[in-house]
Amino acid sequence: MNLDKVHSVAIYPAIGIARVGNSPDAYFLGPTIPGQPATDPDDFRDGKGRIKRQASKFYIYALDKSGNILGELNEDHGVKIDWRVDVANKKAAWYNFNIALDTPTAAGLYDMDGNPTPNGLPVLSQFRNQEFEGDDRKQLMIEARAQRISGRNTNADGSKYQLKGEIGKGKDRQEVYLGEVRTDDQGRLIFLGGRGHSASFNNKKLSTFANNQGWFDDTSDGPVDAMVQLPGGRELVAEGAWIVTAPPNFAVGVQAFSTGYELITDVASRLHKDLIIKTPAFYADIYPVLKHLNINQWVNAGVSRDFGWGSAYDFDDETLIERLKDASEANRPFRQTIFESFRNPNYKEMEPQGWPPLYGDAMTFNINSTNPRNWFAITELKYGYLKQWAAGDFVEDKPPVQQKWEDLSPTEQANGLTEAALEETLGGPFHPGCEFTWPMRHAMMYKEDFPYRIKRRKNSQENFGVAISQRIVLAAGGPLDGSSPGDITKWMAVPWQSDTSSCLSAYRAFAGEYLPTFWPARVPNDVFTEKEYAVVNSTQTSNDDKIKAFSPGSRKKWLRDYIFREDGSFLYGNTIQERIKGIEKFVKDWGKIGILTRKPVRSNSPLVPKEVWVETGRTVKPEPPDPCDESMTVMTKLSKKDVEMKPSFKRPEWVNVNPRLLR
């Protein structure tokens, strides 16, 4: 690289994703190349079975006067990089999550049951932990002291450059570890977040999925900056990035129906029209939308039934792919049928049968709801590409191939870092979300002159009144108009474990006992266990045994022994009050739950796929049976229209019960 051509420098990825893990030392690096998820020889656990943290690595790239990416700059080029990271967790000091505040429900056009209310009042979200008033609310913010780091292999053991803050008042004040920073052998930044510790700072009990008063967790977010000194002494301030520490990825490589990268690209295309592709390509722009339906077969049995291996819409089937990429007029009715199966993101009417089979931001338990946002839709940008594809206005490109880092161009490397990080996140629905939530779909969150970059707020502002509404949050100068440390994650549930263990599927029996679903790509519903994998993988088992083991009906609940029994019925009950015991167990023992990882199938049977996603590393112990269970009747009040029961000499036996119906 000709360093004389270097006009500016920027940090990539623009948004990095770290993830908590309860292993004190072990970690793995997040993905860096699009389409190639993170890998780990130990299935993402340390020698004692604890979940490893996911680290996010940041790079410096040089740009010329026209903004073209010239290449990476690091210590090997004689470049000195002084990194600075500043993160915080402000959940306890922020407002309650009731519903995404940019929706028609939040504006008062629907009530919380999904009924139209043209003259309704807007939703108000009040402060969490209201007993803290005035300046005392600062005690609810876990603000770590910013850390600076430079050089090669600095802090390799993680014992220094740690990010810590405190929360609580007086004798209840607790120190919270939010992570540490390191560098690699070329001076790149490595960020690791918290270890998944959640607790109450004032001895309050868990009570809900999102707004547990008196609680905190160790997720965080904040800016990543760097000062770069070139050989000869010229110094450049790098275009900054952002780091988000999120919950673990419990289904590595299973991308969401709509990814965080697709969402933020959709937003970026409103600010940067050059990001809109005039003529979409099949494999680059169309097929991923279909493939996302297929890949989610590993995390939800209903999706497996409708889009999985051997189904009518198995988008991994080569014969079907040939039809999908056929641009002829004769094939147009087929393409049009597929396109019209997708829900329109304009949300003008109810489309409960549409794709993807996912709940939306305004999901309600009211089966008579008429709110179109009960359901989730892909982005407007992707929907537009599908419309062009249906009309035959697309080009056929080559299928993607596995690429090596050194074979990528500088532009592919830099932009790929952002894409790889965000394609393993969720682009919705936001109730509230996994890594981030609904504010990320608003253009005012981002810099206008640099795509995917979070806009900075010079002075942190945490008080917008006792309660906030849609009018406040969407206004210029409001909480979305620039961010400071902690401003991305503060909108999320506290603690994250209470939300993760509450995100189930088929709350109402609309499409069977599995669908619709919430966030299965990060929070699985139904999983392929190691026991079933052993049957499918064996060369000795019969075809009948393989088919039975692989069928959607053989999948097990991911949250069994926390929320569910082994048979899929609820362990304690389906109201939030009844599930609290299971949620409490998940807060304590979340590190013992399974992680889905990709495994090969060596049996070479044409009846099963060549690779599968298998639940691994699960060590949670079943709850002991209730000694009163034999003599007690079911405590939950059940509606006759929801549940059929047959008599038993021992105890009531549930027959054809959809456990999501129990409220």
XYZ file of C-alpha atoms in Angstrom:
663
model
C 0.000 0.000 0.000
C 1.196 3.498 -0.860
C 0.782 5.287 2.466
C 0.929 8.655 0.687
C -2.529 7.897 -0.712
C -4.012 7.401 2.741
C -6.447 10.248 3.338
C -8.491 8.841 6.222
C -8.897 5.693 8.303
C -11.941 3.853 9.608
C -12.672 1.060 12.086
C -14.389 -2.116 10.895
C -16.812 -3.686 11.615
C -18.952 -0.566 11.916
C -21.010 -2.423 14.531
C -19.364 -5.323 16.336
C -21.227 -8.007 18.266
C -19.775 -9.600 21.403
C -21.702 -12.143 23.454
C -21.659 -13.071 27.123
C -20.509 -16.477 28.346
C -20.057 -17.959 31.807
C -16.564 -19.315 31.107
C -14.166 -17.052 33.048
C -11.335 -17.235 30.510
C -12.179 -19.124 27.311
C -13.534 -17.288 24.284
C -13.905 -17.558 20.529
C -13.893 -14.917 17.811
C -17.116 -13.844 16.142
C -17.559 -14.354 12.385
C -15.491 -12.209 9.990
C -16.534 -13.420 6.519
C -20.195 -13.302 5.390
C -21.809 -16.700 5.132
C -19.176 -18.304 7.341
C -20.452 -18.434 10.935
C -18.169 -18.672 13.928
C -16.559 -22.048 14.555
C -15.063 -23.601 17.642
C -13.514 -27.071 18.057
C -15.071 -27.386 21.518
C -18.653 -26.560 20.470
C -18.334 -23.165 22.177
C -17.708 -24.514 25.685
C -14.643 -24.732 27.887
C -13.290 -27.895 29.516
C -15.860 -27.665 32.313
C -18.805 -27.266 29.961
C -19.202 -23.519 30.506
C -20.191 -21.340 27.552
C -17.367 -19.340 26.002
C -17.690 -15.628 25.431
C -17.823 -14.414 21.836
C -15.170 -11.783 21.225
C -15.413 -9.056 18.612
C -12.255 -8.065 16.743
C -11.833 -4.578 15.253
C -9.562 -3.603 12.361
C -8.260 -0.328 10.907
C -8.628 0.277 7.163
C -7.150 3.094 5.079
C -9.247 5.121 2.622
C -8.232 7.473 -0.189
C -9.695 10.920 -0.916
C -12.639 9.362 -2.776
C -13.482 7.031 0.071
C -12.130 3.930 -1.647
C -10.753 1.320 0.741
C -7.024 0.820 0.176
C -6.286 -1.908 2.705
C -5.755 -2.756 6.343
C -3.305 -0.866 8.544
C -1.701 -2.577 11.523
C 1.550 -2.935 13.431
C 3.100 -4.897 10.541
C 2.956 -1.689 8.493
C 4.776 0.314 11.142
C 1.466 1.857 12.208
C 0.735 2.658 15.851
C -2.899 2.345 16.934
C -4.212 3.763 20.192
C -7.617 2.196 20.826
C -10.296 3.575 23.156
C -13.441 1.708 24.270
C -16.233 3.138 26.427
C -19.239 0.956 27.347
C -22.120 1.116 29.792
C -25.307 -0.650 30.850
C -28.208 1.750 31.516
C -31.123 -0.672 31.561
C -32.096 -0.101 35.192
C -32.100 3.679 34.694
C -34.151 3.648 31.485
C -37.851 3.275 30.748
C -39.958 0.127 30.859
C -40.539 -1.799 27.674
C -44.253 -2.062 26.902
C -44.257 -2.227 23.109
C -42.118 -0.913 20.256
C -42.808 2.802 20.491
C -42.780 3.387 16.732
C -45.823 1.160 16.067
C -49.494 2.146 15.518
C -50.293 0.547 18.879
C -47.868 2.925 20.574
C -49.598 5.825 18.823
C -52.946 4.691 20.251
C -54.451 3.353 17.011
C -54.790 -0.122 18.552
C -55.127 -1.212 22.142
C -52.800 -3.808 23.656
C -55.268 -6.558 22.693
C -55.080 -5.570 19.030
C -58.481 -3.885 18.795
C -58.740 -0.709 16.669
C -58.920 2.443 18.791
C -58.937 5.435 16.411
C -59.270 7.823 19.337
C -57.090 5.880 21.717
C -54.368 7.323 23.888
C -50.683 6.773 23.083
C -48.719 4.225 25.066
C -46.581 5.702 27.821
C -43.474 3.994 29.156
C -42.487 4.950 32.683
C -39.121 4.860 34.405
C -37.814 1.611 35.762
C -36.968 1.725 39.487
C -38.962 4.878 40.167
C -37.919 4.927 43.832
C -34.618 6.342 42.578
C -35.249 10.023 41.927
C -33.247 12.976 40.661
C -29.485 12.573 40.840
C -29.907 9.189 42.534
C -30.856 7.720 39.163
C -27.190 7.896 38.199
C -26.678 5.064 40.684
C -28.701 2.833 38.346
C -26.215 3.249 35.492
C -23.345 0.792 35.202
C -20.781 3.102 33.654
C -17.351 1.585 33.130
C -14.251 3.706 33.003
C -13.122 3.956 29.362
C -10.070 1.870 28.536
C -7.195 2.720 26.171
C -4.934 0.030 24.780
C -2.229 -0.259 22.107
C 0.611 -2.476 20.919
C 0.901 -6.161 20.062
C -0.553 -8.942 22.235
C -1.388 -6.515 25.005
C -3.349 -7.955 27.946
C -3.336 -11.431 26.433
C -4.645 -13.007 29.651
C -7.379 -10.399 30.184
C -6.212 -9.471 33.673
C -5.929 -5.753 32.893
C -7.783 -3.113 30.870
C -11.047 -4.243 32.398
C -14.370 -2.446 32.100
C -16.191 -2.312 35.434
C -18.984 -0.232 36.893
C -21.281 -0.200 39.904
C -25.021 -0.217 40.517
C -27.207 0.285 43.563
C -27.331 2.480 46.629
C -25.385 2.363 49.873
C -24.714 -1.116 51.245
C -26.555 -2.664 48.265
C -24.109 -1.210 45.744
C -22.498 -3.917 43.601
C -19.585 -3.999 41.185
C -20.474 -5.256 37.710
C -17.918 -6.601 35.251
C -18.690 -5.530 31.684
C -15.635 -7.061 29.998
C -12.084 -6.254 28.938
C -10.031 -5.243 25.909
C -6.972 -6.944 24.431
C -4.930 -6.728 21.226
C -3.752 -9.452 18.863
C -0.290 -9.975 17.373
C -0.884 -7.211 14.796
C -2.346 -4.656 17.170
C -5.999 -5.212 16.281
C -8.509 -4.688 19.084
C -10.233 -7.648 20.736
C -13.259 -6.812 22.889
C -14.843 -9.295 25.294
C -18.027 -8.508 27.203
C -19.553 -9.700 30.458
C -19.926 -13.236 31.776
C -23.703 -13.482 31.870
C -24.103 -12.449 35.504
C -27.559 -11.107 36.396
C -28.898 -10.337 39.846
C -30.931 -7.957 41.954
C -29.137 -5.045 43.575
C -31.842 -4.659 46.218
C -33.097 -8.224 46.785
C -36.184 -7.983 44.589
C -37.742 -11.041 42.996
C -38.225 -11.613 39.288
C -41.764 -10.810 38.188
C -41.905 -10.292 34.420
C -40.141 -10.985 31.118
C -38.795 -7.502 30.418
C -38.982 -5.013 33.287
C -37.705 -6.588 36.469
C -37.323 -3.772 38.937
C -34.157 -3.850 41.017
C -32.327 -6.094 38.541
C -29.276 -5.715 36.309
C -27.271 -7.774 33.829
C -23.814 -7.375 32.280
C -24.661 -6.742 28.643
C -23.451 -3.355 27.401
C -22.653 -1.200 24.403
C -20.644 1.844 23.460
C -18.243 3.537 21.035
C -14.948 2.166 19.777
C -12.408 4.803 18.711
C -8.794 4.904 17.612
C -5.944 7.319 16.946
C -3.692 6.044 14.158
C -0.094 7.179 13.724
C 1.432 6.454 10.320
C 5.175 6.014 9.726
C 6.672 9.491 9.689
C 4.423 10.713 12.491
C 1.216 11.693 10.637
C -1.788 11.098 12.924
C -5.343 10.374 11.843
C -8.476 10.053 13.951
C -10.320 6.937 12.816
C -13.978 6.905 11.855
C -15.447 5.293 14.953
C -17.384 2.062 15.394
C -19.743 0.625 18.029
C -19.686 -2.527 20.133
C -22.781 -4.329 21.434
C -22.533 -7.099 24.033
C -25.511 -9.416 23.615
C -26.765 -12.734 25.010
C -25.203 -15.937 23.651
C -25.935 -17.277 20.194
C -27.647 -20.558 21.041
C -27.992 -21.632 17.374
C -24.709 -20.795 15.699
C -25.053 -20.425 11.927
C -28.856 -20.417 11.900
C -29.686 -17.039 10.447
C -32.928 -15.290 11.303
C -35.882 -14.978 8.936
C -34.706 -11.386 8.577
C -31.227 -10.566 9.858
C -29.921 -7.494 11.608
C -27.717 -6.846 8.580
C -30.752 -6.851 6.279
C -32.552 -4.454 8.624
C -29.699 -1.964 8.884
C -29.027 -2.187 5.134
C -32.680 -1.316 4.592
C -32.258 1.742 6.815
C -28.938 2.677 5.179
C -30.533 2.524 1.730
C -32.824 5.400 2.724
C -29.773 7.571 3.425
C -27.553 6.171 0.661
C -29.535 5.404 -2.481
C -26.472 3.856 -4.121
C -26.973 0.851 -1.823
C -30.181 -0.044 -3.679
C -29.450 -2.651 -6.336
C -31.126 -1.847 -9.649
C -31.368 -5.465 -10.800
C -31.168 -8.076 -8.046
C -29.092 -11.220 -8.488
C -30.612 -14.573 -7.584
C -28.024 -16.007 -5.189
C -26.910 -12.675 -3.727
C -30.278 -10.976 -3.203
C -33.166 -13.450 -3.604
C -32.126 -16.886 -2.455
C -31.005 -15.814 1.069
C -34.608 -14.782 1.879
C -35.808 -18.271 0.943
C -32.857 -20.020 2.554
C -33.666 -18.319 5.870
C -37.001 -20.147 5.895
C -35.223 -23.430 5.296
C -32.431 -22.998 7.866
C -34.908 -22.296 10.665
C -36.076 -25.930 10.432
C -33.421 -26.647 13.075
C -34.943 -24.379 15.702
C -38.697 -24.844 15.277
C -40.555 -28.069 14.478
C -43.310 -26.237 12.598
C -40.793 -24.608 10.292
C -39.226 -28.032 9.795
C -42.630 -29.381 8.805
C -43.338 -26.546 6.341
C -39.889 -25.660 4.974
C -37.530 -28.397 6.119
C -35.881 -31.393 4.527
C -38.254 -33.202 2.170
C -41.062 -30.638 2.440
C -42.814 -29.026 -0.517
C -40.929 -25.802 0.206
C -37.510 -27.255 0.916
C -35.518 -24.394 -0.579
C -32.346 -26.421 -0.204
C -33.558 -28.912 -2.815
C -31.618 -28.625 -6.079
C -34.656 -29.355 -8.250
C -36.614 -26.572 -6.569
C -33.663 -24.171 -6.845
C -33.584 -24.752 -10.614
C -37.190 -23.576 -10.824
C -36.548 -20.639 -8.520
C -33.762 -19.254 -10.701
C -35.641 -19.834 -13.951
C -36.441 -16.325 -15.237
C -38.619 -17.476 -18.128
C -42.121 -16.127 -18.631
C -43.474 -19.662 -18.466
C -42.123 -19.941 -14.898
C -43.543 -16.607 -13.829
C -46.719 -17.991 -12.154
C -44.532 -20.137 -9.896
C -42.317 -17.213 -8.912
C -45.367 -15.015 -8.368
C -46.937 -17.602 -6.065
C -43.787 -17.677 -3.936
C -43.614 -13.880 -3.827
C -47.257 -13.499 -2.828
C -46.668 -15.921 0.046
C -44.566 -13.240 1.771
C -46.248 -10.725 4.027
C -46.260 -7.155 2.718
C -44.125 -4.898 4.966
C -46.534 -1.978 4.470
C -48.754 -3.645 7.124
C -51.984 -2.351 5.607
C -53.959 -5.532 6.189
C -53.897 -8.734 8.222
C -51.900 -11.519 6.561
C -51.722 -14.255 9.214
C -50.963 -16.970 6.654
C -48.040 -15.051 5.178
C -44.346 -15.824 5.396
C -42.284 -15.805 7.539
C -44.276 -17.689 10.233
C -43.172 -15.230 12.870
C -44.922 -13.096 15.456
C -44.637 -9.347 15.041
C -43.925 -6.350 17.264
C -47.545 -6.090 18.389
C -48.166 -9.774 19.089
C -51.165 -10.207 21.352
C -52.843 -13.152 23.069
C -56.211 -11.934 21.747
C -57.166 -14.389 19.011
C -59.582 -11.810 17.583
C -56.928 -9.122 17.157
C -57.044 -7.227 13.852
C -53.678 -5.521 14.181
C -51.543 -6.388 11.099
C -48.417 -6.033 13.218
C -49.288 -9.208 15.055
C -47.133 -10.703 12.300
C -43.633 -10.009 11.057
C -42.597 -9.002 7.534
C -39.225 -8.929 5.798
C -37.688 -5.543 4.969
C -39.107 -3.283 2.276
C -35.830 -3.531 0.373
C -35.899 -7.343 0.269
C -39.616 -7.357 -0.509
C -38.932 -5.089 -3.478
C -36.215 -7.422 -4.752
C -38.614 -10.366 -4.483
C -41.200 -8.424 -6.471
C -38.659 -7.844 -9.243
C -37.685 -11.507 -9.134
C -41.312 -12.578 -9.496
C -41.596 -10.411 -12.594
C -38.450 -11.957 -14.067
C -36.367 -8.830 -13.544
C -33.248 -10.427 -12.054
C -29.931 -11.903 -13.113
C -28.568 -15.362 -12.437
C -25.254 -15.236 -10.622
C -23.081 -18.034 -9.295
C -23.727 -19.770 -5.967
C -21.588 -18.458 -3.114
C -18.393 -20.352 -2.337
C -16.291 -20.512 0.806
C -13.635 -17.806 0.613
C -10.382 -17.301 2.467
C -9.629 -14.001 4.163
C -6.456 -13.440 2.156
C -8.323 -13.900 -1.133
C -10.761 -11.059 -0.414
C -10.189 -7.541 -1.706
C -9.719 -4.784 0.907
C -13.255 -3.583 0.240
C -14.655 -7.099 0.627
C -12.727 -7.569 3.848
C -13.818 -4.305 5.458
C -17.476 -4.360 4.454
C -17.618 -8.092 5.052
C -16.644 -7.602 8.689
C -19.796 -5.553 9.280
C -21.999 -7.924 7.309
C -20.632 -11.042 9.026
C -21.175 -9.553 12.488
C -24.751 -8.435 11.800
C -26.009 -11.377 9.749
C -25.895 -13.465 12.949
C -28.270 -11.025 14.703
C -32.044 -10.570 14.556
C -33.717 -7.887 12.436
C -36.992 -8.364 14.326
C -39.556 -8.803 15.640
C -38.822 -6.325 18.386
C -40.647 -7.264 21.578
C -38.125 -6.113 22.600
C -35.393 -8.163 20.842
C -32.176 -10.125 21.337
C -29.142 -8.009 20.424
C -30.894 -4.679 19.827
C -34.420 -3.467 19.291
C -36.734 -1.184 17.290
C -34.714 2.100 17.421
C -32.231 0.446 15.029
C -34.767 0.713 12.189
C -34.734 4.523 12.318
C -32.422 6.556 10.110
C -31.785 9.182 12.796
C -29.794 6.546 14.712
C -27.030 6.616 12.092
C -24.497 8.999 10.604
C -25.648 10.427 7.294
C -22.196 10.421 5.684
C -21.048 6.898 6.580
C -23.354 3.851 6.220
C -23.936 1.568 9.208
C -22.254 3.957 11.672
C -24.065 4.828 14.900
C -24.451 8.586 15.297
C -22.845 9.926 18.454
C -24.524 12.073 21.079
C -22.063 14.516 22.590
C -23.830 14.823 25.924
C -25.618 11.836 27.408
C -29.291 12.456 28.148
C -31.172 9.916 30.230
C -34.196 11.896 31.424
C -36.939 12.704 28.932
C -39.603 13.031 31.606
C -41.279 10.586 33.962
C -42.711 8.753 30.940
C -41.908 8.696 27.240
C -44.229 8.270 24.253
C -43.943 7.918 20.502
C -43.995 11.688 20.072
C -40.961 12.082 22.336
C -38.838 9.236 21.048
C -39.260 10.050 17.351
C -38.685 13.800 17.711
C -35.516 15.573 16.655
C -33.251 15.767 19.686
C -35.038 12.779 21.238
C -33.422 9.572 22.529
C -32.899 8.185 18.996
C -31.087 11.283 17.743
C -27.581 10.152 18.623
C -26.178 7.620 21.090
C -23.776 7.525 24.013
C -22.435 4.480 25.917
C -25.270 2.132 26.905
C -27.876 3.707 24.617
C -28.432 0.659 22.382
C -28.907 -2.013 25.040
C -30.876 0.135 27.495
C -34.053 -0.464 25.478
C -33.770 -4.216 26.067
C -35.220 -6.525 28.712
C -33.607 -6.691 32.144
C -32.225 -9.189 32.754
C -31.795 -10.736 29.315
C -32.369 -14.249 30.716
C -35.955 -13.469 31.744
C -36.763 -12.482 28.167
C -34.889 -15.374 26.550
C -36.700 -17.956 28.659
C -40.066 -16.321 27.902
C -39.797 -16.341 24.095
C -41.790 -19.372 23.045
C -43.997 -20.273 20.089
C -47.659 -20.884 19.226
C -49.117 -18.918 22.107
C -52.380 -19.374 20.234
C -53.074 -22.430 18.093
C -53.191 -20.599 14.783
C -51.021 -22.956 12.742
C -50.600 -25.949 15.012
C -48.600 -26.410 18.170
C -45.341 -24.943 16.841
C -46.169 -21.801 14.870
C -45.993 -18.821 14.845
C -42.740 -18.373 16.709
C -40.494 -15.756 18.324
C -36.757 -15.421 17.517
C -36.000 -19.139 17.087
C -32.695 -18.428 15.326
C -31.239 -17.133 18.603
C -33.709 -18.652 21.082
C -34.654 -22.110 19.742
C -38.059 -23.666 20.343
C -37.675 -27.280 19.223
C -34.326 -28.994 18.744
C -32.727 -32.076 17.218
C -31.073 -33.829 20.147
C -27.880 -35.858 20.336
C -29.986 -38.988 20.908
C -31.847 -38.531 17.612
C -28.622 -37.537 15.877
C -27.031 -40.833 16.920
C -29.877 -42.709 15.229
C -29.710 -40.662 12.031
C -25.910 -40.721 11.927
C -25.563 -44.459 12.420
C -24.988 -46.799 9.490
C -26.667 -49.591 11.466
C -30.126 -48.147 12.147
C -33.068 -48.861 9.840
C -34.654 -46.355 7.478
C -37.812 -46.377 9.587
C -35.810 -45.497 12.682
C -34.005 -42.712 10.822
C -37.236 -41.210 9.539
C -38.822 -41.334 12.984
C -35.780 -39.805 14.696
C -35.559 -37.013 12.128
C -39.263 -36.143 11.949
C -40.447 -32.796 13.396
C -42.584 -34.701 15.893
C -39.436 -36.099 17.531
C -37.942 -32.695 18.291
C -37.593 -31.733 21.948
C -38.261 -28.416 23.616
C -35.046 -26.445 23.993
C -36.338 -25.062 27.309
C -37.294 -28.458 28.739
C -36.554 -28.757 32.457
C -36.691 -24.959 32.669
C -40.135 -24.085 31.267
C -41.359 -27.386 29.809
C -41.566 -31.013 30.798
C -39.944 -33.674 28.648
C -43.278 -34.256 26.855
C -43.594 -30.578 25.891
C -46.251 -29.617 28.440
C -45.600 -26.741 30.786
C -43.551 -27.557 33.851
C -45.207 -25.015 36.128
C -47.893 -23.292 34.029
C -48.187 -20.777 31.222
C -48.926 -17.505 32.967
C -45.869 -15.378 33.637
C -46.531 -15.794 37.367
C -46.414 -19.582 37.013
C -43.385 -19.566 34.732
C -41.336 -17.407 37.088
C -39.904 -20.463 38.835
C -38.577 -21.722 35.505
C -37.309 -18.266 34.589
C -35.476 -18.080 37.908
C -33.838 -21.397 37.108
C -32.773 -20.119 33.692
C -31.243 -16.986 35.241
C -29.185 -19.254 37.489
C -28.404 -22.162 35.136
C -28.592 -20.663 31.626
C -25.045 -21.902 30.950
C -26.240 -25.512 31.161
C -28.682 -25.282 28.261
C -27.841 -26.709 24.838
C -26.128 -24.908 21.953
C -27.057 -25.951 18.418
C -24.027 -26.679 16.242
C -23.682 -28.026 12.717
C -22.729 -31.692 12.439
C -22.138 -33.970 9.417
C -24.235 -37.075 8.780
C -22.076 -40.022 7.785
C -24.800 -42.591 7.169
C -25.191 -41.421 3.529
C -28.905 -42.134 3.689
C -30.981 -40.321 1.031
C -33.716 -40.006 3.654
C -31.882 -37.418 5.748
C -29.712 -34.388 4.896
C -25.919 -34.462 4.734
C -25.603 -32.100 7.702
C -27.805 -31.237 10.653
C -27.863 -28.826 13.582
C -27.644 -30.752 16.833
C -28.236 -29.659 20.432
C -24.888 -30.075 22.211
C -23.440 -29.616 25.688
C -26.705 -29.704 27.610
C -26.193 -30.522 31.298
C -29.282 -29.163 33.036
C -30.881 -31.654 35.418
C -34.619 -32.402 35.296
C -36.781 -30.996 38.032
C -37.800 -33.666 40.589
C -41.470 -34.707 40.314
C -43.953 -32.854 42.471
C -44.868 -35.195 45.369
C -48.399 -33.808 45.312
C -48.804 -34.346 41.594
C -50.560 -37.726 41.896
C -53.370 -36.419 44.057
C -53.752 -32.838 42.873
C -55.783 -31.714 39.907
C -54.385 -29.313 37.357
C -54.139 -25.950 39.075
C -54.376 -23.838 35.945
C -57.876 -22.837 34.943
C -58.433 -24.227 31.459
C -60.967 -23.116 28.898
C -63.111 -25.913 27.418
C -62.572 -24.597 23.910
C -58.798 -24.687 24.377
C -58.255 -28.007 26.150
C -59.791 -31.453 26.025
C -59.267 -33.724 29.021
C -60.015 -37.356 29.634
C -60.427 -38.977 33.082
C -57.661 -40.975 34.651
C -57.546 -43.056 37.825
C -54.203 -41.480 38.735
C -54.350 -37.915 37.569
C -55.713 -35.786 34.732
C -53.992 -36.555 31.453
C -53.748 -33.764 28.903
C -54.949 -34.816 25.480
C -54.270 -32.739 22.371
C -53.245 -29.834 24.550
C -51.462 -26.919 22.977
C -49.499 -25.714 26.015
C -49.355 -22.134 24.622
C -53.111 -21.834 25.188
C -52.863 -21.892 28.974
C -53.021 -18.320 30.180
